Amino acid sequence: MKKYCLTLDLKDDPALIAEYEKYHVAIWPEIHQSITGSGITNMEIYRYDNRLFMIMEVDDTFSFEKKGVADAANPKVQEWETLMWKYQQPLKNALKGEKWVLMNKIFQL
């Protein structure tokens, strides 16, 4: 099983952060299906202040490219992503249109 870690910032507004967290208490069923159907077997998101950290565990069927293509063709995922962008902001060195940025592992015990 492979693990990926990604990061993203939320807008620095306590009310928006609270709303964002409420959406993640019970994500839409279509979003759950798009995640699990892509080969993601576990996903956790942690927050410190306005910084988010996501851990994804995936099986051998997962690829970022296939997930991106499937998400682009799924109207409900696009609706979710548009809604979430109300709360999110790109990292300073993110590529244009990039939200979650893949992190490099620098240490393992």
PDB file of C-alpha atoms in Angstrom:
ATOM      1  CA  MET A   1       0.000   0.000   0.000  1.00  0.00           C
ATOM      2  CA  LYS A   2       1.323   3.404  -0.954  1.00  0.00           C
ATOM      3  CA  LYS A   3       0.884   6.596   1.066  1.00  0.00           C
ATOM      4  CA  TYR A   4       0.773  10.198  -0.184  1.00  0.00           C
ATOM      5  CA  CYS A   5       0.818  13.391   1.865  1.00  0.00           C
ATOM      6  CA  LEU A   6      -0.569  16.635   0.499  1.00  0.00           C
ATOM      7  CA  THR A   7      -1.039  20.130   1.842  1.00  0.00           C
ATOM      8  CA  LEU A   8      -3.284  23.119   1.200  1.00  0.00           C
ATOM      9  CA  ASP A   9      -4.171  26.357   2.969  1.00  0.00           C
ATOM     10  CA  LEU A  10      -7.604  27.568   3.917  1.00  0.00           C
ATOM     11  CA  LYS A  11      -8.508  31.228   3.804  1.00  0.00           C
ATOM     12  CA  ASP A  12      -7.509  32.739   7.125  1.00  0.00           C
ATOM     13  CA  ASP A  13     -11.049  33.397   8.338  1.00  0.00           C
ATOM     14  CA  PRO A  14     -12.366  31.536  11.415  1.00  0.00           C
ATOM     15  CA  ALA A  15     -15.964  31.540  10.165  1.00  0.00           C
ATOM     16  CA  LEU A  16     -14.968  30.063   6.786  1.00  0.00           C
ATOM     17  CA  ILE A  17     -12.744  27.483   8.465  1.00  0.00           C
ATOM     18  CA  ALA A  18     -15.646  26.420  10.694  1.00  0.00           C
ATOM     19  CA  GLU A  19     -17.924  26.046   7.653  1.00  0.00           C
ATOM     20  CA  TYR A  20     -15.264  24.023   5.841  1.00  0.00           C
ATOM     21  CA  GLU A  21     -14.959  21.653   8.788  1.00  0.00           C
ATOM     22  CA  LYS A  22     -18.758  21.215   8.940  1.00  0.00           C
ATOM     23  CA  TYR A  23     -18.783  20.029   5.316  1.00  0.00           C
ATOM     24  CA  HIS A  24     -16.184  17.416   6.217  1.00  0.00           C
ATOM     25  CA  VAL A  25     -18.161  15.969   9.143  1.00  0.00           C
ATOM     26  CA  ALA A  26     -20.295  14.195   6.528  1.00  0.00           C
ATOM     27  CA  ILE A  27     -19.053  14.588   2.967  1.00  0.00           C
ATOM     28  CA  TRP A  28     -21.506  14.126   0.138  1.00  0.00           C
ATOM     29  CA  PRO A  29     -22.066  10.449  -0.817  1.00  0.00           C
ATOM     30  CA  GLU A  30     -20.909  11.149  -4.386  1.00  0.00           C
ATOM     31  CA  ILE A  31     -17.613  12.519  -3.065  1.00  0.00           C
ATOM     32  CA  HIS A  32     -17.127   9.492  -0.828  1.00  0.00           C
ATOM     33  CA  GLN A  33     -17.739   7.255  -3.850  1.00  0.00           C
ATOM     34  CA  SER A  34     -15.318   9.207  -6.052  1.00  0.00           C
ATOM     35  CA  ILE A  35     -12.615   8.829  -3.388  1.00  0.00           C
ATOM     36  CA  THR A  36     -13.071   5.137  -2.624  1.00  0.00           C
ATOM     37  CA  GLY A  37     -13.795   4.248  -6.246  1.00  0.00           C
ATOM     38  CA  SER A  38     -10.431   5.627  -7.335  1.00  0.00           C
ATOM     39  CA  GLY A  39      -8.368   3.267  -5.219  1.00  0.00           C
ATOM     40  CA  ILE A  40      -7.998   5.470  -2.152  1.00  0.00           C
ATOM     41  CA  THR A  41      -8.410   3.126   0.806  1.00  0.00           C
ATOM     42  CA  ASN A  42      -7.961   5.656   3.601  1.00  0.00           C
ATOM     43  CA  MET A  43      -7.900   9.442   3.747  1.00  0.00           C
ATOM     44  CA  GLU A  44      -7.309  11.700   6.722  1.00  0.00           C
ATOM     45  CA  ILE A  45      -7.163  15.503   6.825  1.00  0.00           C
ATOM     46  CA  TYR A  46      -5.587  17.391   9.712  1.00  0.00           C
ATOM     47  CA  ARG A  47      -5.649  21.130  10.338  1.00  0.00           C
ATOM     48  CA  TYR A  48      -3.361  23.502  12.163  1.00  0.00           C
ATOM     49  CA  ASP A  49      -4.537  27.105  12.007  1.00  0.00           C
ATOM     50  CA  ASN A  50      -5.361  27.523   8.305  1.00  0.00           C
ATOM     51  CA  ARG A  51      -2.931  24.825   7.053  1.00  0.00           C
ATOM     52  CA  LEU A  52      -4.354  21.454   6.003  1.00  0.00           C
ATOM     53  CA  PHE A  53      -2.430  18.186   5.788  1.00  0.00           C
ATOM     54  CA  MET A  54      -3.912  15.177   3.979  1.00  0.00           C
ATOM     55  CA  ILE A  55      -2.726  11.587   4.233  1.00  0.00           C
ATOM     56  CA  MET A  56      -3.956   9.232   1.520  1.00  0.00           C
ATOM     57  CA  GLU A  57      -3.395   5.493   1.501  1.00  0.00           C
ATOM     58  CA  VAL A  58      -4.007   3.933  -1.895  1.00  0.00           C
ATOM     59  CA  ASP A  59      -4.075   0.528  -3.529  1.00  0.00           C
ATOM     60  CA  ASP A  60      -2.393  -0.492  -6.784  1.00  0.00           C
ATOM     61  CA  THR A  61      -5.302   0.777  -8.923  1.00  0.00           C
ATOM     62  CA  PHE A  62      -4.828   4.409  -7.869  1.00  0.00           C
ATOM     63  CA  SER A  63      -3.194   7.073 -10.024  1.00  0.00           C
ATOM     64  CA  PHE A  64      -3.417  10.847  -9.772  1.00  0.00           C
ATOM     65  CA  GLU A  65      -3.934  11.024 -13.541  1.00  0.00           C
ATOM     66  CA  LYS A  66      -6.908   8.622 -13.574  1.00  0.00           C
ATOM     67  CA  LYS A  67      -8.421  10.371 -10.537  1.00  0.00           C
ATOM     68  CA  GLY A  68      -8.068  13.755 -12.243  1.00  0.00           C
ATOM     69  CA  VAL A  69      -9.763  12.545 -15.433  1.00  0.00           C
ATOM     70  CA  ALA A  70     -12.619  10.907 -13.496  1.00  0.00           C
ATOM     71  CA  ASP A  71     -13.111  14.001 -11.317  1.00  0.00           C
ATOM     72  CA  ALA A  72     -13.180  16.315 -14.332  1.00  0.00           C
ATOM     73  CA  ALA A  73     -15.966  14.201 -15.865  1.00  0.00           C
ATOM     74  CA  ASN A  74     -18.031  14.029 -12.665  1.00  0.00           C
ATOM     75  CA  PRO A  75     -20.421  17.004 -12.274  1.00  0.00           C
ATOM     76  CA  LYS A  76     -20.963  16.373  -8.551  1.00  0.00           C
ATOM     77  CA  VAL A  77     -17.196  16.351  -7.885  1.00  0.00           C
ATOM     78  CA  GLN A  78     -16.895  19.578  -9.848  1.00  0.00           C
ATOM     79  CA  GLU A  79     -19.711  21.102  -7.793  1.00  0.00           C
ATOM     80  CA  TRP A  80     -17.928  20.042  -4.569  1.00  0.00           C
ATOM     81  CA  GLU A  81     -14.573  21.397  -5.760  1.00  0.00           C
ATOM     82  CA  THR A  82     -16.141  24.736  -6.701  1.00  0.00           C
ATOM     83  CA  LEU A  83     -17.800  24.949  -3.297  1.00  0.00           C
ATOM     84  CA  MET A  84     -14.588  24.020  -1.447  1.00  0.00           C
ATOM     85  CA  TRP A  85     -12.637  26.685  -3.343  1.00  0.00           C
ATOM     86  CA  LYS A  86     -14.702  29.253  -1.404  1.00  0.00           C
ATOM     87  CA  TYR A  87     -12.698  28.163   1.656  1.00  0.00           C
ATOM     88  CA  GLN A  88      -9.338  27.232   0.133  1.00  0.00           C
ATOM     89  CA  GLN A  89      -6.421  29.224  -1.218  1.00  0.00           C
ATOM     90  CA  PRO A  90      -3.382  28.090  -3.178  1.00  0.00           C
ATOM     91  CA  LEU A  91       0.014  27.728  -1.578  1.00  0.00           C
ATOM     92  CA  LYS A  92       2.455  30.432  -2.630  1.00  0.00           C
ATOM     93  CA  ASN A  93       4.446  28.151  -4.951  1.00  0.00           C
ATOM     94  CA  ALA A  94       1.526  26.098  -6.288  1.00  0.00           C
ATOM     95  CA  LEU A  95       1.099  25.823 -10.019  1.00  0.00           C
ATOM     96  CA  LYS A  96      -1.796  27.689 -11.605  1.00  0.00           C
ATOM     97  CA  GLY A  97      -5.015  25.836 -10.770  1.00  0.00           C
ATOM     98  CA  GLU A  98      -3.269  23.521  -8.306  1.00  0.00           C
ATOM     99  CA  LYS A  99      -5.021  23.025  -4.975  1.00  0.00           C
ATOM    100  CA  TRP A 100      -3.644  20.162  -2.910  1.00  0.00           C
ATOM    101  CA  VAL A 101       0.138  19.979  -3.338  1.00  0.00           C
ATOM    102  CA  LEU A 102       2.034  16.724  -2.989  1.00  0.00           C
ATOM    103  CA  MET A 103       4.603  16.831  -0.209  1.00  0.00           C
ATOM    104  CA  ASN A 104       8.057  15.223  -0.312  1.00  0.00           C
ATOM    105  CA  LYS A 105       8.937  12.773   2.435  1.00  0.00           C
ATOM    106  CA  ILE A 106      12.167  13.912   4.080  1.00  0.00           C
ATOM    107  CA  PHE A 107      12.366  11.528   7.042  1.00  0.00           C
ATOM    108  CA  GLN A 108      11.194   8.105   8.179  1.00  0.00           C
ATOM    109  CA  LEU A 109      12.058   6.304  11.406  1.00  0.00           C
TER     110      LEU A 109
END
